[in-house]
Each structure stands twice: as structure tokens, then as C-alpha cells.
Amino acid sequence: MRTAAARHGRSLPADASVKRRIASWENGHSVPDEFYGPILSRALGMSAAELGLSHLGGHDARLLDTGYPATVESAIATVTQLWRADLNGYEPLLTSQPSEPTWHEASVTWLVAPDPAPLAAERGSGLRVGLADVAAIKTTTDLFSQLDDRFGGDHARHSVIQYLSRDVAPLLGGQYKEAVGRALFSTAAESTLLAGWMSYDACHHGLAQRYFLQALRLAQDGADRRLAGSILSAMSHQATFLGRYTEAATLARAARMGIARVATPTLMAQFHAMEARALARTGDARACEMALAEATRALESRNNADEPEWITYFDEAELAAEAAHCFRDVNSARQAVAHAQNAMSGSHIRSDFFATMVLADAHLRAGDVEEACRVALDALDLGEQLKSARCVSYLTEFREHLAHVGDTAATRDFQEQAAEHRLWLATRP
């Protein structure tokens, strides 16, 4: 910092006060001010945004850009900057909103992109990277994914970003041969996809979209077309949640079209299910049921031994949960109840929470208020450990629907018991 200050005609105090300031920043007790912030940025070679210092000036256009990276180098630079800024709590990034044109641009650009160019025989100039490093990223990502499933996206999201920024970023800029590089990009794409899912679950929607976008580019550079299709499917899921149903259906179709040559039955089932979710929200019951039928046929022909490990979670219970959402949204309450009852996996806590809330909502729409309240209480018990803004949104929707029922003995009893649960308290206006 002294060197950086001197280069710009400034000087720092000679006493120990600078060290005390640094200790205060590191402990989170204060942040660099208008004098120290720019010096720290120069010393570390990072922008104020990457350090989370949004109070020092305007938005960083690079971080808020939602364009598809043109090269592997720009992809590495962009995702590394995103991780750092997120890790340091850059507010404009955390509160950013998704860009509708980005969904279209991403799918089209990926669909027409040529095969990735060969990597240099020995790419990079940093750390030497081997397959053992790639395996370590994969194992660590799997562990974080289990935490995400059990405790929700807001539980360990910061830890995931810290790992990506401090451990994975140096590897992306390291030295590796082509085979290792492809594996590294593919695995980094999977890790970044998880960061996107966790950010989406925490309802940082603009940030989640950016992570999905960067994951898509990394998957392209990893020559992993199947994973890229699954990333478009994740984008479709988010678009439906945000009410962008046309874009969601298009993303699901792009995923299906883009991996047609290398598709597996489970992937195709997932893509059809995502399309069905979007179509249900538009009210097109017939097209929705046709997409669900295609999903069912595809899943029936799967062989898990031939499927990527990261998609094997999508089984009959997952498809039943998607179908339950669909039939609820086209106001086929009885069918929604039947599918939701088959959607409990017993092994995926957050997915089971969502399925249980859909079941509660379906009972409510069918006029069975007592059963709806009983099932919603089951969901609250199930979700007691979940830190998920998306879970809160399901409960908020149920609360709004329950308000239309009026004041009954069942609703009063439910409100009294629900008041003991953290997630229900979070739905208060």
C-alpha cells in the first residue's frame, strides 16, 4: 500500500495506525474510506467493485454486464471478477435484476457457437494444474451441493464463492495441457452452476443469471455439451420462477435442441419438464400435458450407468414434483395432489419442502382447507433448517391464498402453530 500510494504522490502515516486500519477491515469492523480505498485497490490490482467498496463510486460496468463472453480469456477474467465482488459483498451486484435479452442471447450464441478451439499445448503461466486438482474441485463441489440441498442456498453460499475465488480461480489461470484444461473448465462450470443455483435460491436473481451465463461459457470451453444444456435448463427454471414464461419455454427448447446428438434420456426428461412448467404458467394445459408425457417417456428409458453423475438426482420423484407444479398451475388440483404425493424422495430436503408446499396449495385449491393446513405444517417442520428465500416465496404464496379462505377454526389453528416457525415469520409483510 505504501508503494501504491507513493506512485500516485501520496504517503501513508509512518506509525502503526495503518496496520490497525487493515486489521479493522479484515475483521469487518470498518471499510476503507475515500482515501484508503483507491490505494488498496491499486495495491491489490482489483477494482473497488471487486473489493465490495460500492461507496467509492459508480457501478462497475464489467461486473454488471450480462453479455456472453467472447473468448475463454474473457470468460476466466469475468467469472473471477464476479467471484471476488460477490465475496466482498458488492451491493449493486447482489441487488441486480436479470436481463430478459440475456436469456435469448445466451441460448442463441451457445447454439450457433463452433466447437471450442484447441487449447495451446501448455496453456497459462501460473500454477501447474493436473487431473488431481480437477478431482479436488469436483469432490468439494459435491460436498457443497449436499449442504445446499439440506440447508438451502443461503446456508453455505458465501463459503462456495470463497472457495471458487481463492482456490479455483488460480487454477483457471494456471498451466495445463488440453485434456486437463477441458476437464478443468467443465468442472469449474459445474461449480459455477452450483453458485448460480444457490444465488437463485437466495433470490439474488441478477447475480444468479450472471453465474449461469458464465457457467454456460465455461461448459462450452470444456466441450461439455450435456452440462451446457443443463445450465440452459437452470436458466429456464429461474425464468419461470420470475414470471418470464415465454423465455423459459424457449430456453428449455434450446437445451433440448442443442444437445440432441449427445442427449441422455434423463436430460431430455428434465428439458421437457422445464418446458412443461413454463407452459403451465401460460395456461396452455394441452401443450403442458404433452411435454410432461414426453418427459415421462424419456425417463422410463433411462439407464443411470450412461447418465452424467450430476443429473441422476432427476428421478421419478423429481418428475412427479414438476408435474405437481404443472397441474397446480393449470388448476387441476386433484391431479396436482396425486403427483405431489408421489414426489417425496425422503433424501432431498428442499425438493421435498417444495413438493409438500405444492401439495398444500393443491389441497387448498381443491377446497380441503384442513388438509391444506396440516400439510403446510408438515412443510414447515421439514424446512426448519432451510435458509432459502425461494422457500419463503412458496410460503408467502400459500399465505396469500389462505387469506382468501377467511377466518375459520382450521386457519386460526394453523396460524397459531405456524407462528413458531422461522420460515413462516419471514412471510410477514
Short mmCIF file of C-alpha atoms in Angstrom, two decimals:
data_model
loop_
_atom_site.label_atom_id
_atom_site.label_comp_id
_atom_site.label_asym_id
_atom_site.label_seq_id
_atom_site.Cartn_x
_atom_site.Cartn_y
_atom_site.Cartn_z
CA MET A 1 0.00 0.00 0.00
CA ARG A 2 2.89 2.37 0.76
CA THR A 3 4.37 1.69 -2.68
CA ALA A 4 0.99 2.19 -4.41
CA ALA A 5 0.42 5.44 -2.54
CA ALA A 6 3.90 6.75 -3.39
CA ARG A 7 3.37 6.07 -7.09
CA HIS A 8 0.41 8.44 -7.02
CA GLY A 9 2.03 11.18 -4.96
CA ARG A 10 0.56 10.19 -1.62
CA SER A 11 2.03 8.89 1.61
CA LEU A 12 0.71 6.83 4.49
CA PRO A 13 1.29 7.55 8.19
CA ALA A 14 4.59 6.14 9.47
CA ASP A 15 3.13 4.83 12.73
CA ALA A 16 1.13 1.64 13.35
CA SER A 17 -2.22 3.24 12.54
CA VAL A 18 -2.27 1.77 9.02
CA LYS A 19 -1.86 -1.74 10.39
CA ARG A 20 -4.70 -1.11 12.82
CA ARG A 21 -6.89 0.07 9.96
CA ILE A 22 -6.10 -3.05 7.93
CA ALA A 23 -6.92 -5.25 10.93
CA SER A 24 -10.24 -3.42 11.29
CA TRP A 25 -11.06 -4.01 7.60
CA GLU A 26 -10.14 -7.70 7.83
CA ASN A 27 -12.31 -8.16 10.92
CA GLY A 28 -15.26 -6.44 9.27
CA HIS A 29 -15.36 -3.60 11.79
CA SER A 30 -14.89 -0.90 9.15
CA VAL A 31 -14.34 -0.39 5.42
CA PRO A 32 -11.65 1.60 3.57
CA ASP A 33 -12.67 5.23 3.13
CA GLU A 34 -12.25 7.55 0.14
CA PHE A 35 -8.54 7.95 0.90
CA TYR A 36 -7.53 4.38 1.64
CA GLY A 37 -9.96 2.64 -0.74
CA PRO A 38 -8.27 3.69 -4.01
CA ILE A 39 -4.82 2.94 -2.56
CA LEU A 40 -5.92 -0.54 -1.51
CA SER A 41 -7.42 -1.15 -4.96
CA ARG A 42 -4.15 -0.19 -6.65
CA ALA A 43 -2.08 -2.26 -4.24
CA LEU A 44 -4.16 -5.39 -4.88
CA GLY A 45 -4.74 -4.77 -8.56
CA MET A 46 -8.51 -5.03 -8.07
CA SER A 47 -11.35 -2.63 -8.73
CA ALA A 48 -13.36 -1.06 -5.92
CA ALA A 49 -16.30 -3.21 -7.02
CA GLU A 50 -14.29 -6.43 -6.70
CA LEU A 51 -13.38 -5.36 -3.17
CA GLY A 52 -17.04 -4.66 -2.39
CA LEU A 53 -16.40 -0.93 -1.98
CA SER A 54 -19.50 0.31 -3.79
CA HIS A 55 -19.48 3.52 -1.69
CA LEU A 56 -16.37 4.72 -3.53
CA GLY A 57 -18.05 5.47 -6.84
CA GLY A 58 -20.40 4.34 -9.57
CA HIS A 59 -21.22 0.83 -10.68
CA ASP A 60 -18.55 -1.32 -12.31
CA ALA A 61 -19.90 -1.87 -15.85
CA ARG A 62 -17.82 -5.02 -16.34
CA LEU A 63 -19.44 -6.78 -13.39
CA LEU A 64 -22.96 -5.69 -14.25
CA ASP A 65 -22.59 -6.63 -17.92
CA THR A 66 -24.67 -9.64 -18.98
CA GLY A 67 -23.05 -10.26 -22.35
CA TYR A 68 -21.89 -13.73 -23.35
CA PRO A 69 -18.06 -13.85 -23.06
CA ALA A 70 -16.43 -13.86 -26.49
CA THR A 71 -13.29 -15.79 -25.56
CA VAL A 72 -12.07 -18.22 -22.94
CA GLU A 73 -9.78 -15.49 -21.58
CA SER A 74 -12.68 -13.06 -21.13
CA ALA A 75 -14.73 -15.82 -19.50
CA ILE A 76 -12.00 -16.50 -16.94
CA ALA A 77 -11.50 -12.80 -16.24
CA THR A 78 -15.23 -12.12 -15.88
CA VAL A 79 -16.09 -15.03 -13.63
CA THR A 80 -13.04 -14.35 -11.44
CA GLN A 81 -14.14 -10.74 -11.02
CA LEU A 82 -17.69 -11.87 -10.21
CA TRP A 83 -16.48 -14.24 -7.51
CA ARG A 84 -14.33 -11.56 -5.90
CA ALA A 85 -17.03 -8.88 -5.98
CA ASP A 86 -19.64 -11.30 -4.63
CA LEU A 87 -17.29 -12.49 -1.90
CA ASN A 88 -16.75 -8.90 -0.84
CA GLY A 89 -20.46 -8.06 -0.86
CA TYR A 90 -20.62 -5.64 -3.80
CA GLU A 91 -24.15 -4.35 -3.27
CA PRO A 92 -25.04 -3.34 -6.87
CA LEU A 93 -24.24 -6.90 -7.95
CA LEU A 94 -26.18 -8.59 -5.13
CA THR A 95 -29.27 -6.47 -5.81
CA SER A 96 -29.07 -6.50 -9.61
CA GLN A 97 -32.01 -7.73 -11.68
CA PRO A 98 -31.94 -10.29 -14.52
CA SER A 99 -31.83 -9.11 -18.10
CA GLU A 100 -34.51 -10.62 -20.35
CA PRO A 101 -32.45 -10.23 -23.58
CA THR A 102 -29.60 -12.16 -21.91
CA TRP A 103 -31.63 -15.38 -21.83
CA HIS A 104 -32.24 -15.15 -25.58
CA GLU A 105 -28.69 -14.08 -26.41
CA ALA A 106 -27.14 -16.84 -24.30
CA SER A 107 -29.18 -19.63 -25.86
CA VAL A 108 -28.68 -18.44 -29.44
CA THR A 109 -24.96 -17.71 -29.02
CA TRP A 110 -24.35 -21.10 -27.46
CA LEU A 111 -26.43 -22.93 -30.08
CA VAL A 112 -24.51 -21.48 -33.03
CA ALA A 113 -21.07 -21.42 -31.39
CA PRO A 114 -18.44 -23.50 -33.20
CA ASP A 115 -16.64 -26.31 -31.43
CA PRO A 116 -14.11 -24.87 -28.96
CA ALA A 117 -10.74 -24.14 -30.50
CA PRO A 118 -7.84 -26.38 -29.42
CA LEU A 119 -6.07 -25.16 -26.33
CA ALA A 120 -2.39 -24.45 -26.52
CA ALA A 121 -0.19 -27.45 -25.84
CA GLU A 122 0.67 -25.93 -22.47
CA ARG A 123 -1.71 -23.08 -21.68
CA GLY A 124 -1.20 -20.45 -19.00
CA SER A 125 1.68 -19.22 -16.91
CA GLY A 126 0.63 -19.77 -13.31
CA LEU A 127 0.25 -22.90 -11.22
CA ARG A 128 0.72 -26.25 -12.92
CA VAL A 129 -2.66 -27.98 -12.93
CA GLY A 130 -3.30 -31.71 -13.13
CA LEU A 131 -6.29 -34.04 -13.06
CA ALA A 132 -5.88 -34.41 -9.29
CA ASP A 133 -6.67 -30.70 -8.94
CA VAL A 134 -9.78 -31.15 -11.09
CA ALA A 135 -10.87 -34.11 -8.96
CA ALA A 136 -10.48 -31.99 -5.83
CA ILE A 137 -12.78 -29.30 -7.27
CA LYS A 138 -15.35 -31.95 -8.17
CA THR A 139 -15.32 -33.51 -4.70
CA THR A 140 -15.55 -30.14 -2.97
CA THR A 141 -18.42 -29.06 -5.22
CA ASP A 142 -20.30 -32.28 -4.43
CA LEU A 143 -19.95 -31.58 -0.70
CA PHE A 144 -21.24 -28.04 -1.11
CA SER A 145 -24.12 -29.37 -3.22
CA GLN A 146 -25.14 -31.67 -0.37
CA LEU A 147 -25.13 -28.72 2.03
CA ASP A 148 -27.21 -26.70 -0.43
CA ASP A 149 -29.78 -29.49 -0.69
CA ARG A 150 -30.01 -29.99 3.06
CA PHE A 151 -29.84 -26.43 4.36
CA GLY A 152 -30.73 -24.17 1.40
CA GLY A 153 -28.76 -21.85 -0.82
CA ASP A 154 -28.22 -19.15 1.80
CA HIS A 155 -26.53 -21.55 4.22
CA ALA A 156 -23.12 -22.03 2.59
CA ARG A 157 -23.33 -19.73 -0.43
CA HIS A 158 -20.60 -17.40 0.84
CA SER A 159 -18.32 -20.38 1.51
CA VAL A 160 -18.81 -21.65 -2.05
CA ILE A 161 -17.90 -18.27 -3.50
CA GLN A 162 -14.88 -18.06 -1.21
CA TYR A 163 -13.70 -21.47 -2.42
CA LEU A 164 -14.19 -20.54 -6.07
CA SER A 165 -12.42 -17.20 -5.69
CA ARG A 166 -9.48 -18.38 -3.65
CA ASP A 167 -8.93 -21.94 -4.85
CA VAL A 168 -10.47 -22.38 -8.29
CA ALA A 169 -9.63 -19.01 -9.87
CA PRO A 170 -5.82 -19.54 -9.61
CA LEU A 171 -6.23 -22.92 -11.33
CA LEU A 172 -8.15 -21.42 -14.25
CA GLY A 173 -5.21 -19.08 -14.79
CA GLY A 174 -2.67 -21.86 -14.37
CA GLN A 175 -0.71 -24.11 -16.73
CA TYR A 176 -2.43 -27.18 -18.14
CA LYS A 177 -2.46 -29.39 -21.18
CA GLU A 178 -5.54 -29.60 -23.37
CA ALA A 179 -7.14 -32.69 -21.78
CA VAL A 180 -6.68 -31.27 -18.30
CA GLY A 181 -7.94 -27.86 -19.44
CA ARG A 182 -11.15 -29.30 -20.87
CA ALA A 183 -11.79 -31.22 -17.65
CA LEU A 184 -10.97 -28.13 -15.58
CA PHE A 185 -13.39 -25.89 -17.49
CA SER A 186 -16.16 -28.47 -17.31
CA THR A 187 -15.73 -28.94 -13.56
CA ALA A 188 -15.46 -25.18 -12.98
CA ALA A 189 -18.68 -24.79 -14.99
CA GLU A 190 -20.40 -27.30 -12.71
CA SER A 191 -19.16 -25.41 -9.63
CA THR A 192 -20.29 -22.08 -11.08
CA LEU A 193 -23.67 -23.61 -11.91
CA LEU A 194 -23.99 -24.53 -8.22
CA ALA A 195 -23.13 -20.93 -7.31
CA GLY A 196 -25.89 -19.86 -9.67
CA TRP A 197 -28.43 -22.24 -8.13
CA MET A 198 -27.53 -21.10 -4.61
CA SER A 199 -27.74 -17.43 -5.59
CA TYR A 200 -31.11 -18.12 -7.25
CA ASP A 201 -32.31 -19.90 -4.08
CA ALA A 202 -31.23 -16.84 -2.10
CA CYS A 203 -33.17 -14.67 -4.60
CA HIS A 204 -30.11 -12.77 -5.81
CA HIS A 205 -31.58 -13.13 -9.28
CA GLY A 206 -29.35 -10.85 -11.33
CA LEU A 207 -26.26 -12.42 -9.80
CA ALA A 208 -27.62 -15.92 -10.38
CA GLN A 209 -28.23 -15.13 -14.05
CA ARG A 210 -24.63 -13.94 -14.39
CA TYR A 211 -23.32 -17.13 -12.82
CA PHE A 212 -25.47 -19.27 -15.12
CA LEU A 213 -24.15 -17.29 -18.09
CA GLN A 214 -20.50 -17.75 -17.08
CA ALA A 215 -21.09 -21.44 -16.35
CA LEU A 216 -22.50 -21.84 -19.86
CA ARG A 217 -19.38 -20.32 -21.39
CA LEU A 218 -17.06 -22.47 -19.24
CA ALA A 219 -19.01 -25.58 -20.24
CA GLN A 220 -18.57 -24.60 -23.87
CA ASP A 221 -14.80 -24.29 -23.37
CA GLY A 222 -14.84 -27.62 -21.55
CA ALA A 223 -16.53 -29.19 -24.61
CA ASP A 224 -19.26 -30.41 -22.23
CA ARG A 225 -22.42 -30.00 -24.26
CA ARG A 226 -24.58 -32.03 -21.89
CA LEU A 227 -23.70 -29.81 -18.94
CA ALA A 228 -24.32 -26.71 -21.07
CA GLY A 229 -27.82 -27.99 -21.84
CA SER A 230 -28.47 -28.49 -18.13
CA ILE A 231 -27.33 -24.91 -17.48
CA LEU A 232 -29.89 -23.62 -20.01
CA SER A 233 -32.43 -25.75 -18.15
CA ALA A 234 -31.47 -23.99 -14.91
CA MET A 235 -31.97 -20.65 -16.67
CA SER A 236 -35.40 -21.85 -17.76
CA HIS A 237 -36.26 -22.78 -14.17
CA GLN A 238 -35.31 -19.30 -12.96
CA ALA A 239 -37.17 -17.58 -15.79
CA THR A 240 -40.38 -19.45 -14.90
CA PHE A 241 -39.97 -18.52 -11.23
CA LEU A 242 -39.65 -14.86 -12.24
CA GLY A 243 -42.72 -14.94 -14.46
CA ARG A 244 -40.89 -14.90 -17.82
CA TYR A 245 -42.72 -17.89 -19.24
CA THR A 246 -42.05 -17.41 -22.94
CA GLU A 247 -38.32 -17.05 -22.32
CA ALA A 248 -38.41 -20.09 -20.03
CA ALA A 249 -40.03 -22.30 -22.67
CA THR A 250 -37.54 -21.09 -25.29
CA LEU A 251 -34.57 -21.87 -23.03
CA ALA A 252 -35.85 -25.40 -22.39
CA ARG A 253 -36.30 -26.00 -26.13
CA ALA A 254 -32.84 -24.59 -26.85
CA ALA A 255 -31.35 -27.01 -24.33
CA ARG A 256 -33.14 -29.93 -25.99
CA MET A 257 -32.11 -28.85 -29.48
CA GLY A 258 -28.54 -28.05 -28.53
CA ILE A 259 -27.66 -31.47 -27.15
CA ALA A 260 -29.79 -33.61 -29.45
CA ARG A 261 -26.75 -35.54 -30.70
CA VAL A 262 -25.44 -36.36 -27.23
CA ALA A 263 -28.63 -36.29 -25.17
CA THR A 264 -29.41 -38.85 -22.50
CA PRO A 265 -32.96 -39.85 -21.51
CA THR A 266 -32.75 -38.16 -18.12
CA LEU A 267 -31.56 -34.88 -19.60
CA MET A 268 -34.33 -34.93 -22.18
CA ALA A 269 -36.84 -35.64 -19.43
CA GLN A 270 -35.59 -32.64 -17.48
CA PHE A 271 -35.80 -30.35 -20.51
CA HIS A 272 -39.34 -31.47 -21.34
CA ALA A 273 -40.32 -30.96 -17.70
CA MET A 274 -38.92 -27.42 -17.69
CA GLU A 275 -40.87 -26.64 -20.85
CA ALA A 276 -44.00 -28.07 -19.23
CA ARG A 277 -43.51 -25.84 -16.17
CA ALA A 278 -43.36 -22.76 -18.37
CA LEU A 279 -46.33 -23.82 -20.49
CA ALA A 280 -48.42 -24.49 -17.40
CA ARG A 281 -47.90 -20.94 -16.24
CA THR A 282 -49.16 -19.64 -19.58
CA GLY A 283 -52.33 -21.67 -19.09
CA ASP A 284 -51.73 -23.95 -22.08
CA ALA A 285 -52.83 -27.17 -20.37
CA ARG A 286 -52.76 -29.32 -23.51
CA ALA A 287 -49.21 -28.38 -24.51
CA CYS A 288 -48.13 -28.76 -20.89
CA GLU A 289 -49.52 -32.30 -20.67
CA MET A 290 -47.85 -33.23 -23.97
CA ALA A 291 -44.49 -32.03 -22.65
CA LEU A 292 -45.00 -33.99 -19.42
CA ALA A 293 -45.83 -37.10 -21.41
CA GLU A 294 -42.58 -36.71 -23.37
CA ALA A 295 -40.70 -36.30 -20.09
CA THR A 296 -42.24 -39.48 -18.70
CA ARG A 297 -41.40 -41.49 -21.80
CA ALA A 298 -37.82 -40.26 -21.76
CA LEU A 299 -37.31 -41.05 -18.09
CA GLU A 300 -38.70 -44.54 -18.48
CA SER A 301 -35.91 -45.37 -20.95
CA ARG A 302 -33.01 -44.12 -18.84
CA ASN A 303 -30.00 -46.14 -17.77
CA ASN A 304 -28.23 -44.44 -14.87
CA ALA A 305 -24.95 -46.07 -15.84
CA ASP A 306 -24.97 -43.97 -19.02
CA GLU A 307 -26.04 -40.70 -17.38
CA PRO A 308 -23.76 -37.90 -16.13
CA GLU A 309 -23.46 -38.26 -12.36
CA TRP A 310 -24.80 -34.74 -11.75
CA ILE A 311 -28.19 -35.47 -13.39
CA THR A 312 -29.00 -38.80 -11.71
CA TYR A 313 -30.93 -36.94 -8.97
CA PHE A 314 -33.67 -36.31 -11.55
CA ASP A 315 -35.78 -39.41 -10.94
CA GLU A 316 -39.46 -40.34 -10.74
CA ALA A 317 -39.93 -38.31 -7.55
CA GLU A 318 -38.40 -35.21 -9.16
CA LEU A 319 -40.57 -35.58 -12.25
CA ALA A 320 -43.64 -36.08 -10.05
CA ALA A 321 -42.77 -32.82 -8.28
CA GLU A 322 -42.53 -30.99 -11.61
CA ALA A 323 -45.85 -32.49 -12.70
CA ALA A 324 -47.45 -31.42 -9.43
CA HIS A 325 -46.35 -27.84 -10.06
CA CYS A 326 -47.76 -28.03 -13.57
CA PHE A 327 -51.19 -29.39 -12.65
CA ARG A 328 -51.49 -26.91 -9.78
CA ASP A 329 -50.78 -24.07 -12.21
CA VAL A 330 -53.40 -25.23 -14.73
CA ASN A 331 -55.92 -25.58 -11.86
CA SER A 332 -56.13 -29.38 -11.96
CA ALA A 333 -55.98 -29.62 -8.18
CA ARG A 334 -56.77 -33.33 -7.85
CA GLN A 335 -54.04 -34.30 -10.33
CA ALA A 336 -51.65 -31.95 -8.56
CA VAL A 337 -52.40 -33.72 -5.26
CA ALA A 338 -51.82 -37.14 -6.80
CA HIS A 339 -48.45 -36.18 -8.28
CA ALA A 340 -47.31 -34.27 -5.21
CA GLN A 341 -47.96 -37.32 -3.04
CA ASN A 342 -45.53 -39.25 -5.27
CA ALA A 343 -42.90 -36.51 -5.16
CA MET A 344 -41.48 -37.13 -1.68
CA SER A 345 -37.99 -38.54 -2.14
CA GLY A 346 -37.04 -38.62 1.52
CA SER A 347 -33.47 -37.72 0.56
CA HIS A 348 -33.69 -34.19 -0.88
CA ILE A 349 -34.96 -31.91 1.88
CA ARG A 350 -35.51 -28.72 -0.08
CA SER A 351 -37.15 -30.54 -3.02
CA ASP A 352 -39.41 -32.35 -0.56
CA PHE A 353 -40.29 -28.99 1.01
CA PHE A 354 -41.31 -27.59 -2.36
CA ALA A 355 -43.35 -30.71 -3.19
CA THR A 356 -45.07 -30.56 0.21
CA MET A 357 -45.98 -26.91 -0.28
CA VAL A 358 -47.37 -27.65 -3.74
CA LEU A 359 -49.43 -30.43 -2.14
CA ALA A 360 -50.71 -28.00 0.49
CA ASP A 361 -51.59 -25.43 -2.15
CA ALA A 362 -53.32 -28.07 -4.28
CA HIS A 363 -55.47 -29.18 -1.31
CA LEU A 364 -56.36 -25.55 -0.72
CA ARG A 365 -57.41 -25.09 -4.34
CA ALA A 366 -59.49 -28.27 -4.09
CA GLY A 367 -61.34 -26.78 -1.13
CA ASP A 368 -59.83 -29.05 1.54
CA VAL A 369 -58.66 -26.33 3.94
CA GLU A 370 -57.97 -28.56 6.94
CA GLU A 371 -55.76 -30.92 4.94
CA ALA A 372 -54.00 -27.99 3.29
CA CYS A 373 -53.13 -26.54 6.69
CA ARG A 374 -51.97 -29.89 8.04
CA VAL A 375 -49.68 -30.45 5.05
CA ALA A 376 -48.31 -26.89 5.24
CA LEU A 377 -47.34 -27.53 8.86
CA ASP A 378 -45.51 -30.65 7.72
CA ALA A 379 -43.62 -28.49 5.23
CA LEU A 380 -42.70 -26.00 7.96
CA ASP A 381 -41.33 -28.83 10.10
CA LEU A 382 -39.40 -30.15 7.09
CA GLY A 383 -37.96 -26.75 6.26
CA GLU A 384 -36.93 -25.73 9.76
CA GLN A 385 -33.22 -25.88 8.86
CA LEU A 386 -33.55 -24.34 5.40
CA LYS A 387 -32.13 -20.90 4.69
CA SER A 388 -33.83 -20.24 1.37
CA ALA A 389 -35.59 -17.12 0.14
CA ARG A 390 -37.23 -19.30 -2.51
CA CYS A 391 -38.83 -21.43 0.21
CA VAL A 392 -40.14 -18.27 1.83
CA SER A 393 -41.69 -17.26 -1.51
CA TYR A 394 -43.64 -20.57 -1.64
CA LEU A 395 -44.94 -19.91 1.87
CA THR A 396 -45.80 -16.30 1.00
CA GLU A 397 -47.90 -17.52 -1.92
CA PHE A 398 -49.66 -20.03 0.32
CA ARG A 399 -50.29 -17.31 2.91
CA GLU A 400 -51.93 -15.13 0.27
CA HIS A 401 -54.15 -17.97 -0.91
CA LEU A 402 -55.05 -18.87 2.69
CA ALA A 403 -56.14 -15.27 3.33
CA HIS A 404 -58.91 -15.71 0.74
CA VAL A 405 -60.37 -18.58 2.79
CA GLY A 406 -61.24 -16.28 5.64
CA ASP A 407 -61.24 -16.78 9.40
CA THR A 408 -62.01 -20.42 10.23
CA ALA A 409 -61.07 -22.76 13.07
CA ALA A 410 -58.60 -24.54 10.76
CA THR A 411 -56.88 -21.35 9.63
CA ARG A 412 -56.71 -19.95 13.18
CA ASP A 413 -55.15 -23.17 14.47
CA PHE A 414 -52.68 -23.18 11.58
CA GLN A 415 -51.66 -19.56 12.15
CA GLU A 416 -51.06 -20.26 15.82
CA GLN A 417 -48.82 -23.26 15.15
CA ALA A 418 -47.09 -21.72 12.14
CA ALA A 419 -46.07 -18.68 14.22
CA GLU A 420 -43.49 -20.88 15.94
CA HIS A 421 -41.59 -21.41 12.67
CA ARG A 422 -38.83 -19.12 11.38
CA LEU A 423 -39.76 -19.54 7.69
CA TRP A 424 -43.39 -18.57 8.33
CA LEU A 425 -42.36 -15.48 10.28
CA ALA A 426 -40.29 -14.44 7.25
CA THR A 427 -43.50 -14.20 5.16
CA ARG A 428 -44.86 -11.32 7.20
CA PRO A 429 -45.38 -8.15 5.10
#
